[in-house]
Amino acid sequence: MSAEFDIASDQIDGARDYQEDAFMVSQLGANDAGKHCALVIMADGMGGHAAGNVASNMVVATFNKTFQGAFPSKNVPEILSSSLNRANQQIHDSISETPALRGMGCTMVSVYLEDKNLWWTSVGDSHLYLIRDRELIKQNADHSYGAYIDLMEEQGMDITTQQGMSRNMLMSALTGDEISSIDCPKDPVKLKEGDRLIIASDGLDSLGSGAIIQYSSWSSTARECVYALLKAVEEANKINQDNTTVIVVDIKDKVKVEPEAPVSKESLSKVP
């Protein structure tokens, strides 16, 4: 049975003076094969630069225009990669035209759904989670220094944290320069009816994985889940809480509507 998507989204400023996250959700309708498709793009402007919001909005708009200009495509990873590179080039061009923008950048995660197939591309430390059977499964790579240290330790390597390097420091981002690490798997993840996806900026890190699972299980719809997660982030009252964007996608089997049977002349004649 084919799938349909219940998608909800919202964001909060946290303790920041202005919103540096940007996002776009597009229900693309059916492709040439009749499969329902959707595109979700979320970018988080890098802190420490006044133009972080410029970078995030620029990346979302450019990625969306490039992707939809090539939709539908049989080579999804290729169109995701080309859209990402075009968005990064747009930052480069903007900095060349306006040197005051030098240093701006953002992280990004873009998700493409085609029926029950999930593809994505991401750069940085924003999140793509799959919740299935009350298990929170991180799908995309984390390009932060803390994640790098954790990976090295898991592989048995003795790593000494470099002085002046914080765990949340980005090791890859869209800045207009060459991107050091890109996550863009060639093969899609196969989704099932009842799966829930959470696309979020790193402001969601104020909640632990157990809390995310719990608030999700208490939410019967995507809209309820977005509200519950953002409210929990606010109630955590973390010092210097980052901007937080949450987009939830529920995977549902499309209900087939049977056409009504035509009314025969004979049955009409029997109506009193």
Short mmCIF file of C-alpha atoms in Angstrom, two decimals:
data_model
loop_
_atom_site.label_atom_id
_atom_site.label_comp_id
_atom_site.label_asym_id
_atom_site.label_seq_id
_atom_site.Cartn_x
_atom_site.Cartn_y
_atom_site.Cartn_z
CA MET A 1 0.00 0.00 0.00
CA SER A 2 1.30 3.49 -0.87
CA ALA A 3 2.15 6.05 1.79
CA GLU A 4 1.06 9.54 2.68
CA PHE A 5 2.73 11.98 5.05
CA ASP A 6 1.37 13.93 8.00
CA ILE A 7 3.88 16.79 8.44
CA ALA A 8 3.98 19.48 11.12
CA SER A 9 6.63 22.08 11.98
CA ASP A 10 7.41 25.00 14.27
CA GLN A 11 10.34 26.77 15.95
CA ILE A 12 11.28 28.87 18.97
CA ASP A 13 13.92 31.57 19.44
CA GLY A 14 15.19 30.21 22.74
CA ALA A 15 17.46 32.71 24.48
CA ARG A 16 18.70 34.20 21.21
CA ASP A 17 17.95 37.73 20.04
CA TYR A 18 16.70 36.54 16.67
CA GLN A 19 15.88 33.36 14.77
CA GLU A 20 18.81 31.84 12.85
CA ASP A 21 17.01 28.64 11.80
CA ALA A 22 15.16 28.45 8.49
CA PHE A 23 13.06 25.65 7.06
CA MET A 24 10.70 24.72 4.23
CA VAL A 25 8.24 21.85 3.86
CA SER A 26 6.92 20.94 0.40
CA GLN A 27 4.35 18.27 -0.38
CA LEU A 28 5.42 17.58 -3.99
CA GLY A 29 2.45 15.43 -4.95
CA ALA A 30 2.92 12.34 -7.10
CA ASN A 31 5.90 11.61 -9.35
CA ASP A 32 5.74 9.93 -12.75
CA ALA A 33 5.25 6.54 -11.07
CA GLY A 34 2.33 7.84 -9.04
CA LYS A 35 4.23 7.76 -5.74
CA HIS A 36 3.58 10.50 -3.22
CA CYS A 37 6.65 12.71 -2.58
CA ALA A 38 7.69 15.35 -0.06
CA LEU A 39 10.74 17.51 0.57
CA VAL A 40 11.84 18.93 3.95
CA ILE A 41 14.76 21.36 4.26
CA MET A 42 16.09 22.73 7.55
CA ALA A 43 19.15 24.95 8.01
CA ASP A 44 20.67 26.32 11.22
CA GLY A 45 22.69 29.52 10.93
CA MET A 46 26.10 29.36 12.60
CA GLY A 47 26.41 31.37 15.80
CA GLY A 48 29.08 34.01 16.18
CA HIS A 49 28.20 35.81 12.97
CA ALA A 50 25.47 38.39 12.50
CA ALA A 51 24.54 36.91 9.11
CA GLY A 52 23.80 33.37 10.28
CA ASN A 53 20.13 33.91 9.47
CA VAL A 54 21.07 35.17 6.01
CA ALA A 55 23.02 31.97 5.31
CA SER A 56 20.27 29.64 6.54
CA ASN A 57 17.51 31.34 4.54
CA MET A 58 19.73 31.49 1.46
CA VAL A 59 20.57 27.79 1.65
CA VAL A 60 16.95 26.71 2.13
CA ALA A 61 15.70 28.83 -0.79
CA THR A 62 18.51 27.81 -3.17
CA PHE A 63 18.32 24.12 -2.29
CA ASN A 64 14.55 24.08 -2.77
CA LYS A 65 14.71 25.87 -6.14
CA THR A 66 17.44 23.58 -7.45
CA PHE A 67 15.80 20.37 -6.25
CA GLN A 68 12.33 21.19 -7.51
CA GLY A 69 13.78 22.34 -10.81
CA ALA A 70 15.06 18.77 -11.37
CA PHE A 71 12.05 16.97 -9.86
CA PRO A 72 11.15 14.23 -10.57
CA SER A 73 14.50 12.49 -10.93
CA LYS A 74 15.44 8.80 -11.00
CA ASN A 75 18.81 9.55 -9.34
CA VAL A 76 17.81 11.04 -5.98
CA PRO A 77 21.30 11.15 -4.35
CA GLU A 78 22.62 13.03 -7.37
CA ILE A 79 19.92 15.69 -7.24
CA LEU A 80 20.37 16.04 -3.47
CA SER A 81 24.13 16.49 -3.90
CA SER A 82 23.80 18.99 -6.73
CA SER A 83 21.23 20.99 -4.76
CA LEU A 84 23.56 21.06 -1.75
CA ASN A 85 26.53 22.19 -3.83
CA ARG A 86 24.45 24.88 -5.52
CA ALA A 87 23.34 26.21 -2.12
CA ASN A 88 26.95 26.31 -0.93
CA GLN A 89 27.99 28.08 -4.14
CA GLN A 90 25.30 30.67 -3.51
CA ILE A 91 26.91 31.49 -0.16
CA HIS A 92 30.29 31.77 -1.90
CA ASP A 93 28.86 34.13 -4.55
CA SER A 94 27.11 36.28 -1.95
CA ILE A 95 30.30 36.66 0.09
CA SER A 96 32.21 37.62 -3.06
CA GLU A 97 29.64 40.34 -3.77
CA THR A 98 29.36 41.48 -0.13
CA PRO A 99 32.62 40.93 1.82
CA ALA A 100 30.90 41.88 5.10
CA LEU A 101 29.15 38.50 4.92
CA ARG A 102 32.46 36.61 5.11
CA GLY A 103 32.34 34.03 7.89
CA MET A 104 28.62 33.34 7.65
CA GLY A 105 27.45 29.77 7.26
CA CYS A 106 24.98 27.17 8.41
CA THR A 107 24.33 23.49 8.94
CA MET A 108 21.64 21.75 6.93
CA VAL A 109 19.61 18.58 6.70
CA SER A 110 17.35 17.93 3.72
CA VAL A 111 15.01 14.96 3.55
CA TYR A 112 13.28 13.60 0.47
CA LEU A 113 10.43 11.12 0.83
CA GLU A 114 9.15 9.07 -2.08
CA ASP A 115 6.40 6.73 -0.94
CA LYS A 116 8.12 4.71 1.83
CA ASN A 117 11.67 5.49 0.71
CA LEU A 118 13.74 8.00 2.70
CA TRP A 119 16.77 9.78 1.25
CA TRP A 120 18.67 12.66 2.81
CA THR A 121 21.74 14.83 2.64
CA SER A 122 23.15 16.71 5.61
CA VAL A 123 26.11 18.77 6.73
CA GLY A 124 26.82 19.67 10.35
CA ASP A 125 25.14 18.73 13.61
CA SER A 126 21.41 19.04 12.93
CA HIS A 127 19.36 15.88 13.41
CA LEU A 128 17.37 13.35 11.45
CA TYR A 129 15.79 10.79 13.76
CA LEU A 130 13.61 7.79 13.01
CA ILE A 131 11.31 6.63 15.81
CA ARG A 132 10.18 3.04 15.36
CA ASP A 133 8.80 0.77 18.09
CA ARG A 134 9.74 3.35 20.77
CA GLU A 135 13.37 3.38 19.63
CA LEU A 136 15.11 6.64 18.65
CA ILE A 137 17.42 5.94 15.72
CA LYS A 138 19.83 8.66 14.55
CA GLN A 139 19.99 8.49 10.75
CA ASN A 140 22.41 11.20 9.64
CA ALA A 141 26.04 11.72 10.56
CA ASP A 142 27.05 14.26 13.22
CA HIS A 143 29.86 16.52 12.01
CA SER A 144 30.69 18.04 15.40
CA TYR A 145 33.98 17.72 17.28
CA GLY A 146 32.27 15.87 20.14
CA ALA A 147 30.88 13.24 17.76
CA TYR A 148 34.35 12.81 16.24
CA ILE A 149 35.90 12.22 19.67
CA ASP A 150 33.18 9.71 20.57
CA LEU A 151 33.72 7.82 17.31
CA MET A 152 37.48 7.60 17.83
CA GLU A 153 37.00 6.30 21.37
CA GLU A 154 34.47 3.69 20.14
CA GLN A 155 37.16 2.46 17.73
CA GLY A 156 39.57 2.03 20.63
CA MET A 157 41.70 5.08 19.96
CA ASP A 158 43.00 7.16 22.87
CA ILE A 159 42.14 10.73 21.90
CA THR A 160 43.17 13.78 23.92
CA THR A 161 40.78 16.68 23.51
CA GLN A 162 42.59 19.60 21.96
CA GLN A 163 42.74 22.74 24.05
CA GLY A 164 40.28 25.38 22.89
CA MET A 165 38.10 22.83 21.04
CA SER A 166 34.58 22.46 22.43
CA ARG A 167 32.41 19.42 21.75
CA ASN A 168 29.83 21.42 19.84
CA MET A 169 32.41 22.92 17.47
CA LEU A 170 31.50 22.16 13.86
CA MET A 171 33.92 20.21 11.69
CA SER A 172 31.81 20.68 8.56
CA ALA A 173 29.35 23.38 7.49
CA LEU A 174 28.12 25.31 4.47
CA THR A 175 30.32 28.44 4.38
CA GLY A 176 30.96 28.91 0.66
CA ASP A 177 34.26 27.05 0.89
CA GLU A 178 34.80 23.38 0.10
CA ILE A 179 32.61 21.23 2.36
CA SER A 180 34.78 18.83 4.34
CA SER A 181 32.12 16.20 5.15
CA ILE A 182 28.77 15.47 3.50
CA ASP A 183 26.31 12.77 4.49
CA CYS A 184 24.33 11.57 1.46
CA PRO A 185 23.70 7.79 1.36
CA LYS A 186 23.10 6.22 -2.05
CA ASP A 187 20.46 3.78 -0.83
CA PRO A 188 17.21 4.86 0.84
CA VAL A 189 15.95 3.76 4.24
CA LYS A 190 12.79 1.70 3.89
CA LEU A 191 10.03 3.14 6.04
CA LYS A 192 6.97 1.42 7.48
CA GLU A 193 3.49 2.55 8.37
CA GLY A 194 3.64 4.03 11.86
CA ASP A 195 7.21 5.33 11.57
CA ARG A 196 7.86 8.88 12.74
CA LEU A 197 10.67 11.14 11.53
CA ILE A 198 12.02 14.08 13.51
CA ILE A 199 14.10 16.70 11.68
CA ALA A 200 15.52 19.21 14.15
CA SER A 201 18.25 21.76 14.76
CA ASP A 202 20.73 21.09 17.54
CA GLY A 203 18.66 23.15 19.98
CA LEU A 204 16.76 19.90 20.58
CA ASP A 205 19.89 18.60 22.37
CA SER A 206 18.47 20.16 25.54
CA LEU A 207 16.37 16.99 25.75
CA GLY A 208 17.84 13.53 26.17
CA SER A 209 16.90 10.65 23.88
CA GLY A 210 14.62 9.16 26.55
CA ALA A 211 12.66 12.40 26.83
CA ILE A 212 12.28 12.66 23.04
CA ILE A 213 10.91 9.11 22.88
CA GLN A 214 8.53 9.76 25.78
CA TYR A 215 7.09 12.99 24.41
CA SER A 216 6.71 11.35 21.01
CA SER A 217 4.85 8.36 22.47
CA TRP A 218 2.46 10.73 24.23
CA SER A 219 1.69 12.48 20.93
CA SER A 220 -0.79 10.85 18.57
CA THR A 221 -0.22 13.33 15.72
CA ALA A 222 2.75 15.11 14.17
CA ARG A 223 1.36 18.47 15.32
CA GLU A 224 1.06 17.28 18.93
CA CYS A 225 4.63 15.96 18.84
CA VAL A 226 6.09 19.24 17.57
CA TYR A 227 4.24 21.18 20.29
CA ALA A 228 5.28 18.75 23.04
CA LEU A 229 8.98 18.76 22.09
CA LEU A 230 9.27 22.54 21.81
CA LYS A 231 7.37 23.06 25.05
CA ALA A 232 9.73 20.60 26.77
CA VAL A 233 12.76 22.49 25.45
CA GLU A 234 11.36 25.74 26.82
CA GLU A 235 10.58 24.16 30.19
CA ALA A 236 14.11 22.76 30.42
CA ASN A 237 15.09 26.42 30.80
CA LYS A 238 18.65 25.80 29.67
CA ILE A 239 21.03 28.77 29.93
CA ASN A 240 21.69 30.28 26.49
CA GLN A 241 19.12 27.97 24.88
CA ASP A 242 19.73 27.88 21.14
CA ASN A 243 17.09 28.45 18.49
CA THR A 244 15.18 25.21 18.03
CA THR A 245 13.29 24.00 14.97
CA VAL A 246 11.33 20.75 14.99
CA ILE A 247 9.67 19.12 11.97
CA VAL A 248 7.79 15.85 12.46
CA VAL A 249 6.71 13.52 9.67
CA ASP A 250 4.35 10.61 10.34
CA ILE A 251 4.28 7.82 7.76
CA LYS A 252 0.78 6.54 7.09
CA ASP A 253 -0.73 4.09 4.66
CA LYS A 254 -2.87 5.93 2.16
CA VAL A 255 -6.50 4.94 2.54
CA LYS A 256 -7.98 3.85 -0.76
CA VAL A 257 -11.37 5.42 -1.32
CA GLU A 258 -13.71 3.09 -3.15
CA PRO A 259 -15.93 4.83 -5.72
CA GLU A 260 -19.62 4.82 -4.94
CA ALA A 261 -21.67 2.32 -6.89
CA PRO A 262 -23.91 3.93 -9.50
CA VAL A 263 -27.61 4.06 -8.65
CA SER A 264 -29.70 1.93 -11.03
CA LYS A 265 -32.99 3.10 -12.53
CA GLU A 266 -34.66 0.10 -10.92
CA SER A 267 -33.63 1.12 -7.41
CA LEU A 268 -34.75 4.70 -8.04
CA SER A 269 -38.17 3.48 -9.09
CA LYS A 270 -38.62 1.77 -5.74
CA VAL A 271 -38.01 4.98 -3.74
CA PRO A 272 -41.38 6.00 -2.22
#
